[in-house]
Short mmCIF file of C-alpha atoms and ligand atoms in Angstrom, two decimals:
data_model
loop_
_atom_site.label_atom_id
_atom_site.label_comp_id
_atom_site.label_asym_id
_atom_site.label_seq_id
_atom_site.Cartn_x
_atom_site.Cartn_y
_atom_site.Cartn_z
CA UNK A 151 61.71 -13.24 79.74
CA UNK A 152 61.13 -17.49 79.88
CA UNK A 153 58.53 -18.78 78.19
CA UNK A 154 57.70 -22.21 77.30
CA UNK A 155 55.96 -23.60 74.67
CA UNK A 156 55.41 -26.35 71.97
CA UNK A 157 57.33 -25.71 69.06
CA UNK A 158 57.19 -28.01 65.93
CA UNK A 159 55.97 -30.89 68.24
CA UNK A 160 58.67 -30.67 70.60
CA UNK A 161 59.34 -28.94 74.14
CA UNK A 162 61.00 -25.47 73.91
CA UNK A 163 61.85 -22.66 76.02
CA UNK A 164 62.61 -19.66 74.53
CA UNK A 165 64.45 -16.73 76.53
CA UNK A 166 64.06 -13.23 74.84
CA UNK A 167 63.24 -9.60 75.95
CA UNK A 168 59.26 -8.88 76.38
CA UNK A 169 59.37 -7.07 72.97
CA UNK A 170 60.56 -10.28 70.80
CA UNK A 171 57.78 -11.00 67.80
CA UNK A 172 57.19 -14.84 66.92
CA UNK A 173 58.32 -13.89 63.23
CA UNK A 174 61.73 -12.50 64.15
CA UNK A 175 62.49 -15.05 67.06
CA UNK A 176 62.25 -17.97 64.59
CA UNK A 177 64.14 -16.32 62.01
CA UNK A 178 66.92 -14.74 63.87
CA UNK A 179 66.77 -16.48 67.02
CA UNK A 180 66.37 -20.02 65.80
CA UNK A 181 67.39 -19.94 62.36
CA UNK A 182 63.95 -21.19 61.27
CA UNK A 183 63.79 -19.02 58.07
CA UNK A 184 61.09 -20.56 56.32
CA UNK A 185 58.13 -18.21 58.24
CA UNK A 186 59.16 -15.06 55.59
CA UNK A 187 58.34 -11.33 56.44
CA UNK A 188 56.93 -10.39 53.88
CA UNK A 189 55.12 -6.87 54.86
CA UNK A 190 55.64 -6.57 58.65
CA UNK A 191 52.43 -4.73 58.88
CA UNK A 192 50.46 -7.75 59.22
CA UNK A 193 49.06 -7.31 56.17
CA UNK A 194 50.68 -9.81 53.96
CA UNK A 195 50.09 -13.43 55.77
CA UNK A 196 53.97 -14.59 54.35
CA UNK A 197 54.88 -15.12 58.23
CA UNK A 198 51.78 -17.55 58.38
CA UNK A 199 51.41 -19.88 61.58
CA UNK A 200 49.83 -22.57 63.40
CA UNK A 201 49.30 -21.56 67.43
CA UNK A 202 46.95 -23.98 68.76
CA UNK A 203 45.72 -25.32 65.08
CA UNK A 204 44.78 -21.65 64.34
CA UNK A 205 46.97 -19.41 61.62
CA UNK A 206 48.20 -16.57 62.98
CA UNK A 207 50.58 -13.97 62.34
CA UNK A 208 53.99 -14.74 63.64
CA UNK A 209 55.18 -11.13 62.98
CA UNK A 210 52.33 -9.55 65.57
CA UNK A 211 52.86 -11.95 67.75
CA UNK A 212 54.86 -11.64 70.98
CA UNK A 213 56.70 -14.64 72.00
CA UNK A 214 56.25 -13.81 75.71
CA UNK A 215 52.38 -14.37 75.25
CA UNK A 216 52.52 -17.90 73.89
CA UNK A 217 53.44 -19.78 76.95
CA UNK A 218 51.76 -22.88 76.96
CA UNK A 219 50.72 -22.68 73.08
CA UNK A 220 51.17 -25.11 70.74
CA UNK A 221 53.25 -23.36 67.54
CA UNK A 222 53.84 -25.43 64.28
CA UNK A 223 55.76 -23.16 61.65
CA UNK A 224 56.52 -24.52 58.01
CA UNK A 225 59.26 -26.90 59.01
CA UNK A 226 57.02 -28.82 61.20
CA UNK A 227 55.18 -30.07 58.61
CA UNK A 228 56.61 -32.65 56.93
CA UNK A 229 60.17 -33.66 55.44
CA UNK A 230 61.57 -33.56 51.89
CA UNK A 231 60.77 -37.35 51.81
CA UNK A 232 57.46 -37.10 53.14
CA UNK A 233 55.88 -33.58 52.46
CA UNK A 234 52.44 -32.59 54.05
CA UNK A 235 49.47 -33.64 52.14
CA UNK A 236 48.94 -29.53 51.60
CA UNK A 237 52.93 -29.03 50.49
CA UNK A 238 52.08 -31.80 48.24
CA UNK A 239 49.00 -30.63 46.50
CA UNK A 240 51.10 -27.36 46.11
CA UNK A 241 54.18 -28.82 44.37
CA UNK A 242 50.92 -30.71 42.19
CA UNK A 243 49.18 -28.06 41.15
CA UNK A 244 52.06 -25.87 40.46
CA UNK A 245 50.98 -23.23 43.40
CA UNK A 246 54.11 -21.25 43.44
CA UNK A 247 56.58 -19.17 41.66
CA UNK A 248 58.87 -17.22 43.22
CA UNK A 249 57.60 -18.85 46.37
CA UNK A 250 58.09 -16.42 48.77
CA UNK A 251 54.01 -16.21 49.67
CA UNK A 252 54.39 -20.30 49.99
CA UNK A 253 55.08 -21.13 53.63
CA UNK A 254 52.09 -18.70 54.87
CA UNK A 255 50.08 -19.81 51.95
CA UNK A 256 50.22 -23.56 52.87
CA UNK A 257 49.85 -22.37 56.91
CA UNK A 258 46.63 -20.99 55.67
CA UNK A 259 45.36 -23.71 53.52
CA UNK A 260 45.49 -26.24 56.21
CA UNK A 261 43.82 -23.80 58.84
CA UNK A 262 41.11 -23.51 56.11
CA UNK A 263 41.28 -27.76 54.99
CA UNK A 264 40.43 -28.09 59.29
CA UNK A 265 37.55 -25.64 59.29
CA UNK A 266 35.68 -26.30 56.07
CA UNK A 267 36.34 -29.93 55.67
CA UNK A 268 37.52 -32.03 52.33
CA UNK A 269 34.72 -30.34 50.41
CA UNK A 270 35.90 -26.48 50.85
CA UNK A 271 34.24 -24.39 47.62
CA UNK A 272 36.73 -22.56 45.93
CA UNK A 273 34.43 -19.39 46.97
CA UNK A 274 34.93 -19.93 50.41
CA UNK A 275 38.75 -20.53 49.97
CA UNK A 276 39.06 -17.19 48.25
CA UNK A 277 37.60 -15.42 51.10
CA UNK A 278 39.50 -16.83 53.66
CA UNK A 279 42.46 -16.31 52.02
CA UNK A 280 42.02 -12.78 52.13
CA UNK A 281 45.08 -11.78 54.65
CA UNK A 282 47.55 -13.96 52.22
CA UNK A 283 49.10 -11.93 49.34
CA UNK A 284 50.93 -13.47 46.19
CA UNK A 285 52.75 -11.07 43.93
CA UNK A 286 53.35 -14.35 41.56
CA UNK A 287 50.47 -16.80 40.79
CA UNK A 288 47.62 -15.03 40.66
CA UNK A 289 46.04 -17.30 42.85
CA UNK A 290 44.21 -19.73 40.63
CA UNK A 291 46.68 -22.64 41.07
CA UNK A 292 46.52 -21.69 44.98
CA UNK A 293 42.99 -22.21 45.19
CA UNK A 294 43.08 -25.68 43.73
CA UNK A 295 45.96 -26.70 45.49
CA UNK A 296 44.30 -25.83 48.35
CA UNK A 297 41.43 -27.77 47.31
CA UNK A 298 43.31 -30.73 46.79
CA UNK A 299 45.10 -30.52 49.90
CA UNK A 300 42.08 -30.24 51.80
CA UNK A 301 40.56 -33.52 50.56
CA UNK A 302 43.90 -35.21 50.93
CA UNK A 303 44.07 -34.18 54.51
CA UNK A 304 41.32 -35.63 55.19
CA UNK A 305 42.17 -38.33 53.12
CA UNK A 306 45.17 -39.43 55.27
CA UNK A 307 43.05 -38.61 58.63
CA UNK A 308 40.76 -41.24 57.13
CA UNK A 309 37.83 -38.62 58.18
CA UNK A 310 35.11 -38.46 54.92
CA UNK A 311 32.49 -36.07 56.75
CA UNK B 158 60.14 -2.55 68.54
CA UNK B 159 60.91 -0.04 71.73
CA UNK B 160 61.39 -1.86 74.87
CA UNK B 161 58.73 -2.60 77.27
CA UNK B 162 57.83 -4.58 80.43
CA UNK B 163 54.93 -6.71 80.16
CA UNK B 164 52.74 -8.03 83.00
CA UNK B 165 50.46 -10.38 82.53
CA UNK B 166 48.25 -10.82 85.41
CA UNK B 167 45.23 -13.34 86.05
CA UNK B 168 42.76 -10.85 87.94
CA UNK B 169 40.80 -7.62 86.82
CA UNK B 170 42.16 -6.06 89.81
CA UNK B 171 45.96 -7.09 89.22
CA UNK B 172 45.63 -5.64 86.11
CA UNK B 173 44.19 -2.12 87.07
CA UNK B 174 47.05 -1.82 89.60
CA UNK B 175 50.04 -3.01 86.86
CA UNK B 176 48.75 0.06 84.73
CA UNK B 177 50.95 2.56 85.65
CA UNK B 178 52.22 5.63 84.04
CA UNK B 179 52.79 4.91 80.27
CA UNK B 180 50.80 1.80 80.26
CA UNK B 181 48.71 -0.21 77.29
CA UNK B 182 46.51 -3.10 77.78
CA UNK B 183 46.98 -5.42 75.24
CA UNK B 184 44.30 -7.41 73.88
CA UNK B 185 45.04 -9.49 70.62
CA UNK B 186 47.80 -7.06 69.94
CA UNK B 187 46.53 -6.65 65.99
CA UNK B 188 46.69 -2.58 66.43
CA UNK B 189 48.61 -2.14 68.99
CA UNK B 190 51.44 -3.77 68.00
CA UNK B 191 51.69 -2.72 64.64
CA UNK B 192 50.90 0.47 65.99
CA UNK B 193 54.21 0.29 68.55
CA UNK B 194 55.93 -1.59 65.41
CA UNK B 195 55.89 1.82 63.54
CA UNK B 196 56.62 3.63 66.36
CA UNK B 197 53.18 5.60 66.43
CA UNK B 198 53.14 4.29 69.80
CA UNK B 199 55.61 3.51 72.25
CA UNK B 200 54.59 2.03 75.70
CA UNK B 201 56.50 1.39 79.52
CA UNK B 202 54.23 -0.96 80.41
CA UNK B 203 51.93 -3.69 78.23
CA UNK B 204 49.15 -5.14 80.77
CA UNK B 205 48.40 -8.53 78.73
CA UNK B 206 44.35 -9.04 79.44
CA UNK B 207 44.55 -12.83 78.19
CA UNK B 208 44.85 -14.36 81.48
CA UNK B 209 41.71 -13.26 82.96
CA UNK B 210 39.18 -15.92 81.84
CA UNK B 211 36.05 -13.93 82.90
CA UNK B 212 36.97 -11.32 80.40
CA UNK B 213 36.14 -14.27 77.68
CA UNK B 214 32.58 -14.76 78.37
CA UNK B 215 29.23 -15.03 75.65
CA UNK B 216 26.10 -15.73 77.47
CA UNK B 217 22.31 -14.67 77.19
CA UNK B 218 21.29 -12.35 80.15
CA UNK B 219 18.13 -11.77 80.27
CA UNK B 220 16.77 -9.63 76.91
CA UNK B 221 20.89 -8.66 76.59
CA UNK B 222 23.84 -10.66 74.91
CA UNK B 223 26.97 -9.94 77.31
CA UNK B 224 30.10 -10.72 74.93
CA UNK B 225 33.62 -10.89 77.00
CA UNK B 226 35.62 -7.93 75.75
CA UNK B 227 38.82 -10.50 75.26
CA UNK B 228 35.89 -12.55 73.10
CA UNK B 229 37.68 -12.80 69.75
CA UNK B 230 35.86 -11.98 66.65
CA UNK B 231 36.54 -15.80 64.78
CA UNK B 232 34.70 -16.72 68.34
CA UNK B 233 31.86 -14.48 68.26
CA UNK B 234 31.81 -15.23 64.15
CA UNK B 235 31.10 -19.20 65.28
CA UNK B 236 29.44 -19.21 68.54
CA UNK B 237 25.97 -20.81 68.72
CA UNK B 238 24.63 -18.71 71.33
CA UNK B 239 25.68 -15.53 69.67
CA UNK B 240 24.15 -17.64 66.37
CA UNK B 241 20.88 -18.06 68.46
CA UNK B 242 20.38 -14.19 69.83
CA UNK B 243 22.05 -11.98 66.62
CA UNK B 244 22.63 -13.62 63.83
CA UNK B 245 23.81 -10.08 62.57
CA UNK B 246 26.48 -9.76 65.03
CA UNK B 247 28.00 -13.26 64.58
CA UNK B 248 28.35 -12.25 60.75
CA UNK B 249 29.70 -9.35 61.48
CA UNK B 250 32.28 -10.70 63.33
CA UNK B 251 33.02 -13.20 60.77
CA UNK B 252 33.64 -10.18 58.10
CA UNK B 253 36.19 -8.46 59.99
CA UNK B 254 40.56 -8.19 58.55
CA UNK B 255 41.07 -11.92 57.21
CA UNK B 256 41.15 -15.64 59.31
CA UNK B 257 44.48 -14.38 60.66
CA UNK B 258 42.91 -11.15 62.52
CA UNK B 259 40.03 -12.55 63.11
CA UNK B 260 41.60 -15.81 65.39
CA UNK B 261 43.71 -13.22 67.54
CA UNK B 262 41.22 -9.33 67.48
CA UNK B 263 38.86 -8.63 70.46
CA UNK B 264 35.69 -6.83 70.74
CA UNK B 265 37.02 -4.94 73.43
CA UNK B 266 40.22 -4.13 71.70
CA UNK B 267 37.98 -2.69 68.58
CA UNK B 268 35.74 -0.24 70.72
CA UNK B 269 38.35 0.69 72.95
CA UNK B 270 40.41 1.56 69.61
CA UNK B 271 37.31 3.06 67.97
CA UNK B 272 39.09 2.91 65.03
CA UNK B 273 36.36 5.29 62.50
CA UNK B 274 35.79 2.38 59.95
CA UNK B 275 36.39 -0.27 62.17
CA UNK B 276 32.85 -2.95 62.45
CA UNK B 277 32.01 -3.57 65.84
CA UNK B 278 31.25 -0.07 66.61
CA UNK B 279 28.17 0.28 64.31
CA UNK B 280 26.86 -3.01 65.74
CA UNK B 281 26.97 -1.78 69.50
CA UNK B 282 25.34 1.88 68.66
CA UNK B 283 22.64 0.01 66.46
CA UNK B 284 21.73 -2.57 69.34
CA UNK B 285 22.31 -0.42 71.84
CA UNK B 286 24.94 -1.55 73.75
CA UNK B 287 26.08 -1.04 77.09
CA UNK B 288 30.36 -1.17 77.29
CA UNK B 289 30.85 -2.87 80.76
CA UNK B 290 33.90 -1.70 82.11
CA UNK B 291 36.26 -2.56 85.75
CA UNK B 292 34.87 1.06 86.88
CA UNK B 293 31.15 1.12 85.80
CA UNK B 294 29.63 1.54 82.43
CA UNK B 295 28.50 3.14 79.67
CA UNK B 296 26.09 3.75 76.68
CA UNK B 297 26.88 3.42 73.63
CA UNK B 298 25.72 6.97 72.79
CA UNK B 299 27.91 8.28 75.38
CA UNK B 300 30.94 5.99 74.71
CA UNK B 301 31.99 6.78 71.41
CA UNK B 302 33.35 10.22 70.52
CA UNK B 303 34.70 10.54 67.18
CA UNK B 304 37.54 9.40 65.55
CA UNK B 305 39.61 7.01 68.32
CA UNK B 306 38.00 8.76 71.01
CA UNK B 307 35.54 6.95 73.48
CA UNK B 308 34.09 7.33 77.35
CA UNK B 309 37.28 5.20 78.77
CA UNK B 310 39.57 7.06 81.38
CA UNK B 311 43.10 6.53 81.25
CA UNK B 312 43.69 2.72 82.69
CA UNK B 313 39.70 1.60 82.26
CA UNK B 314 39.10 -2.02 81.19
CA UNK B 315 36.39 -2.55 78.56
CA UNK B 316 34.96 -6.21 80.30
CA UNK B 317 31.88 -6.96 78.17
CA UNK B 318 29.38 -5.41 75.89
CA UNK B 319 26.12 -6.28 76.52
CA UNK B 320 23.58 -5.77 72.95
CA UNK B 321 20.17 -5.76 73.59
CA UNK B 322 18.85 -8.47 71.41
CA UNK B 323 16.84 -7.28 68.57
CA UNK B 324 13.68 -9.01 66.55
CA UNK B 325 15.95 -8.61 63.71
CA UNK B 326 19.22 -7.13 62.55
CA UNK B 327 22.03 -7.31 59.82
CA UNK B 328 24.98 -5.65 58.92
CA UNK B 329 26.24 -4.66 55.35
CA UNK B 330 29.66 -3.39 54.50
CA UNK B 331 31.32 -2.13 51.43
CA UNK B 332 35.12 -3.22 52.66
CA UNK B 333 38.55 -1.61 51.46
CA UNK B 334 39.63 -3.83 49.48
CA UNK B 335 43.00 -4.18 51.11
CA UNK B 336 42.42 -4.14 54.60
CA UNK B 337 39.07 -4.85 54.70
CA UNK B 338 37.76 -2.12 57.47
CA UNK B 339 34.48 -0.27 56.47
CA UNK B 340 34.40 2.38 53.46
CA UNK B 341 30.96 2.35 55.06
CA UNK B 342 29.18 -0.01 56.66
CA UNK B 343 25.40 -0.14 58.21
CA UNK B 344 24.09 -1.90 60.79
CA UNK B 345 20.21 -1.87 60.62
CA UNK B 346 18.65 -3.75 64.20
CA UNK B 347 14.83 -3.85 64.38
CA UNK B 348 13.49 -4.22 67.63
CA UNK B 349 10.10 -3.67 69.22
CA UNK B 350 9.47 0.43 69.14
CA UNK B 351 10.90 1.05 66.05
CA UNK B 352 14.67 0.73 64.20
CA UNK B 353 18.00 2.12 65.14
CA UNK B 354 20.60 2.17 62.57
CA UNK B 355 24.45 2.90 62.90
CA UNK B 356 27.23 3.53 60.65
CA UNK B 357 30.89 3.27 60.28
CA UNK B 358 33.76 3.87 57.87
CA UNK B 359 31.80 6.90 55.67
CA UNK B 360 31.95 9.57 59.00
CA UNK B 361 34.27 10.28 61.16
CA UNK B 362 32.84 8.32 63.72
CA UNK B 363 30.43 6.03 64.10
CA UNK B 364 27.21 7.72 64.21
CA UNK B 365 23.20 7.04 64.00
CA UNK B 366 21.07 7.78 61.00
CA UNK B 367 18.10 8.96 61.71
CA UNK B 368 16.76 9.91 58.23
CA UNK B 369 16.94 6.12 57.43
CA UNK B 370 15.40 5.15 60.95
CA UNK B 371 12.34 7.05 60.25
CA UNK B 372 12.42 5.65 56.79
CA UNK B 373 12.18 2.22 57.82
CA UNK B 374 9.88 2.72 60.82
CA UNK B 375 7.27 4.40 58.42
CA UNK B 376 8.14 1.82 55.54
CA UNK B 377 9.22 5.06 53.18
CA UNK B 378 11.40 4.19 50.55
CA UNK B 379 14.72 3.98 51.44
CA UNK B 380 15.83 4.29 47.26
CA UNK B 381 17.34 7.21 47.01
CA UNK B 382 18.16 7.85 50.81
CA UNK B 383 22.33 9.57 51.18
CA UNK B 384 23.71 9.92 54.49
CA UNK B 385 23.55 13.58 54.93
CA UNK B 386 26.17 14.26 57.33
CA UNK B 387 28.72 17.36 58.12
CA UNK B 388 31.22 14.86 59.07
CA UNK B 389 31.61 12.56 55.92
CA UNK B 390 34.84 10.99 55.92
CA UNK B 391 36.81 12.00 52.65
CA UNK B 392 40.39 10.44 51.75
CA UNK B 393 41.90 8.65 49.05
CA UNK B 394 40.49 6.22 49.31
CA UNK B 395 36.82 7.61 48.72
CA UNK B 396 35.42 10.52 49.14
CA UNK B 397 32.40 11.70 51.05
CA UNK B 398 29.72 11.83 47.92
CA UNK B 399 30.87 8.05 47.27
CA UNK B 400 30.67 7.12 51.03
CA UNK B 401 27.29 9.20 51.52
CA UNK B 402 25.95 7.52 48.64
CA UNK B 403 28.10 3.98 49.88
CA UNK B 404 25.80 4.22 53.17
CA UNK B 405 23.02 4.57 51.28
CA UNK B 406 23.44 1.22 49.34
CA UNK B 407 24.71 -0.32 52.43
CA UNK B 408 21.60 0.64 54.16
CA UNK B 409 19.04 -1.08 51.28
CA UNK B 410 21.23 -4.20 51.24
CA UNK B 411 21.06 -4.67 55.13
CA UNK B 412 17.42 -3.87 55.25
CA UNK B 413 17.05 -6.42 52.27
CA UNK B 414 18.68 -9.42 54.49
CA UNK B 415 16.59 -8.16 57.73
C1 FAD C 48 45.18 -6.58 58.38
C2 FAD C 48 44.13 -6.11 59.34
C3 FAD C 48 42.81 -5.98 58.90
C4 FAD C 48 41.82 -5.52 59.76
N1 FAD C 48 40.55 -5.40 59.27
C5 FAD C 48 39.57 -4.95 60.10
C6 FAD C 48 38.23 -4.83 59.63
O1 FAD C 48 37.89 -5.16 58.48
N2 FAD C 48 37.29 -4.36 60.49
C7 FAD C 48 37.61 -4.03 61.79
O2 FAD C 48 36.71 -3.61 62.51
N3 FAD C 48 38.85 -4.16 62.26
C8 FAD C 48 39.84 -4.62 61.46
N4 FAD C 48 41.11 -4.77 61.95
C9 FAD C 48 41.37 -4.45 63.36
C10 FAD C 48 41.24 -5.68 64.23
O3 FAD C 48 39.89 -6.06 64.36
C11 FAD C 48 41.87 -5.39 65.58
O4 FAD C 48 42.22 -6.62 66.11
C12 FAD C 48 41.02 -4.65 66.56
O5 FAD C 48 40.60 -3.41 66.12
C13 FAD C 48 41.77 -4.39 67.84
O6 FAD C 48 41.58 -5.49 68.64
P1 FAD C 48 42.77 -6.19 69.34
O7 FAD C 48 42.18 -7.21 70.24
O8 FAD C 48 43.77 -6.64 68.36
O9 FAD C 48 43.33 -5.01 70.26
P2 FAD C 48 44.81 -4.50 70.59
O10 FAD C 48 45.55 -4.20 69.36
O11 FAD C 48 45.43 -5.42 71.58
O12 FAD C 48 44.43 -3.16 71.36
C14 FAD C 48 43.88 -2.03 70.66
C15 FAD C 48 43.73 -0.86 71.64
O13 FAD C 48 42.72 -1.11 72.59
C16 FAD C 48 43.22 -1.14 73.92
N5 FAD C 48 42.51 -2.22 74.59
C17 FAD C 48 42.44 -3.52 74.16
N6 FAD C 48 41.61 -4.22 74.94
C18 FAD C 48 41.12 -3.36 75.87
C19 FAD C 48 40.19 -3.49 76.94
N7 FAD C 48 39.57 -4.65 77.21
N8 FAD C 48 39.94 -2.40 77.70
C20 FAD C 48 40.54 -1.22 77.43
N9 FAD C 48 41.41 -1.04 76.43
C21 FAD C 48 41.71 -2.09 75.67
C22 FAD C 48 44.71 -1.33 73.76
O14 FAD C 48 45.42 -0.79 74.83
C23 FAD C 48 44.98 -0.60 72.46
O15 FAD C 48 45.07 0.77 72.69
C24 FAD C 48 42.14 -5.21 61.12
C25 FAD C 48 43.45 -5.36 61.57
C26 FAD C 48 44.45 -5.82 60.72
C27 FAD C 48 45.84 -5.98 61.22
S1 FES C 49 54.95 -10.31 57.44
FE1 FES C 49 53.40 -10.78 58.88
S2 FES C 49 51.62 -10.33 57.78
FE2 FES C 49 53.17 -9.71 56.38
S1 FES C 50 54.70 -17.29 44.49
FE1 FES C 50 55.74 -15.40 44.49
S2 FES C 50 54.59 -14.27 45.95
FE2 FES C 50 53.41 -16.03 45.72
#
């Protein structure tokens, strides 16, 4: 089945049977490995991304439903040289250990940086990062990162709302 | 994953004739295909509903709320006219899975699941719904039937709910603390002839309590009130004397934020 789409900022058109998930076409398909699997029950949030802005799920996702979406995934975000303002407050605040949870984790913290603004509480970031799962951290240094991120988003977007 | 076709067409009517024989519609796909994933389910045909833009509809009607059954819940969770009729409903919404299942899971995907400690359900018994479907409709007293069962014939499209809009109503849940779905949960609406309440997660299907109906219409106590029930859910993850006594602190704290 054809479908086209926006992947990473750029044109795509992505040929697979009807049953193909986002999660396993990136990996396997593309050799974009950074989305991990963590659970494949959709429990875990390690296969964390962007469609249209919004995080999502790649791995209960079907790729034959995303026509016309726009899909960012963790290597969209910024380069080595120039890391995302999120990526960045995670290297910062130490967010990550084994860093497996990471690519959904920073996925997630944007989503929640472009809903709740600069200002996000560290209550509300707990709650909406209910479908992400760390075995490592513990989550404290995630939740500031996240903070931090948020305000440098909006930071660089020059937006102070 | 087992091998499928998928259609996805743009009409109601497309879509009633491309379920054939061992057909699913999909919806936001967050049971189903974890369902199919595990092989619990395995499907011919998938008839995508995300194409038909009627199906995606919030607007006041009259003294009902009609809410598209494609309407996802991180929709209904931030829409200002659901904001502006239930308050109680938009939280709700905003309480169900995590961000992730919450930007892709329908209304109409939930009831038509009827998953037993799955949200929505308790909200359209307690504001007595009407399920809208491409053949008819029903109550919600007649559309659930235990555990995963409802009113839907094989190949019936759930196309709205309509909730009657109460004077007041709120929803409390005690979630598992996992997957957040309803150990119990209680939806308490208040409306002009008295109070219907609803819950989920501690039976085996959403049911009404009427014990803390006529509590609250006769301003009785409700300390001390237990859902009494022969069909208390029990599993490891509770068991029914924690979720009969769950409803009954689940019932307080709703009536608290009415
Ligand atoms: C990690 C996780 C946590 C969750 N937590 C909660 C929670 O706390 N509370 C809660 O209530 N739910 C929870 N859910 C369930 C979630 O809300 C589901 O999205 C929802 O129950 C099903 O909606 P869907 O749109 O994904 O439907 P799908 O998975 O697409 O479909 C579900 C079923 O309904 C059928 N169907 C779908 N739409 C229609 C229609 N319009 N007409 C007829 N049949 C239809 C499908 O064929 C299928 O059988 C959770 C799910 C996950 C993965
Ligand atoms: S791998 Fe998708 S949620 Fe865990
Ligand atoms: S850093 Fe190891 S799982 Fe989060």
């Amino acid at each position: 089945m054809k479908t086209e789409f926006q992947l990473n900022g750029r044109a795509h058109s992505a040929e697979a049977p009807p049953e193909t998930l986002l999660a396993d076409y990136l990996r396997d398909g593309l050799g974009l490995t950074g989305t991990h699997i963590g659970c494949d029950t959709s429990q875990c949030g390690a296969c964390n991304v962007l469609v249209d802005g919004e995080s999502a799920k790649a791995c209960t996702l079907l790729v034959a439903t995303l026509d016309g979406a726009q899909v960012t995934t963790i290597e969209g975000l910024g380069t080595e040289a120039h890391l995302h303002p999120m990526q960045a407050a995670f290297r910062k605040a130490h967010a990550l250990q084994c860093g497996f949870c990471t690519p959904g984790m920073v996925i997630a913290g944007i989503a929640i940086a472009q809903r709740h603004g600069p200002d996000v509480a560290d209550a509300t970031i707990r709650h909406e990062l209910e479908g992400n799962l760390c075995r490592c951290t513990g989550y404290q240094n995630i939740v500031e990162a996240i903070r931090i991120g948020a305000r440098e988003m909006h930071a660089d977007a020059g937006t102070t709302e | 994953m087992q091998p499928f076709s998928l259609v996805r067409p743009n009409s109601l009517s497309e879509a009633g004739s491309a379920f054939r024989g061992d057909a699913a519609y999909l919806a936001g796909g967050h049971t189903l295909i974890p369902a199919m994933k595990s092989r619990l389910r395995s499907v011919e045909t998938l008839v995508d509903l995300s194409r038909i833009p009627e199906l995606s509809d919030i607007a006041v009607e009259g003294d009902r709320l009609s809410v598209g059954a494609m309407a996802r819940h991180a929709r209904v969770a931030a829409s200002p006219v659901v904001h502006e009729a239930i308050p109680g409903l938009a939280a709700l919404a905003g309480g169900i899975g995590d961000p992730q299942v919450r930007n892709r899971g329908t209304l109409g995907g939930s009831i038509a699941n009827n998953d037993p400690a799955a949200d929505y359900p308790a909200a359209v018994l307690a504001l007595d719904g009407v399920v809208e479907t491409n053949r008819g409709s029903h109550a919600a007293e007649d559309y659930f039937q235990g555990m995963f069962a409802t009113a839907l014939a094989d190949g019936e499209i759930v196309t709205a709910v309509r909730f009657r809009i109460p004077q007041a109503s709120a929803y409390a849940k005690h979630p598992h603390p996992a997957s957040r779905y309803a150990l119990a949960g209680v939806y308490v609406a208040c409306f002009a002839e008295g109070h219907r309440v609803a819950v989920t997660g501690a039976t085996t299907g959403v049911v009404r309590w009427p014990a803390a109906e006529a509590a609250l219409d006769s301003g009785a106590a409700l300390e001390g009130l237990a859902l009494a029930s022969d069909d208390l859910a029990s599993d490891i993850h509770a068991s029914a004397e924690f979720r009969a006594h769950l409803a009954g602190v689940m019932l307080r704290k709703a009536a608290a934020s009415l």
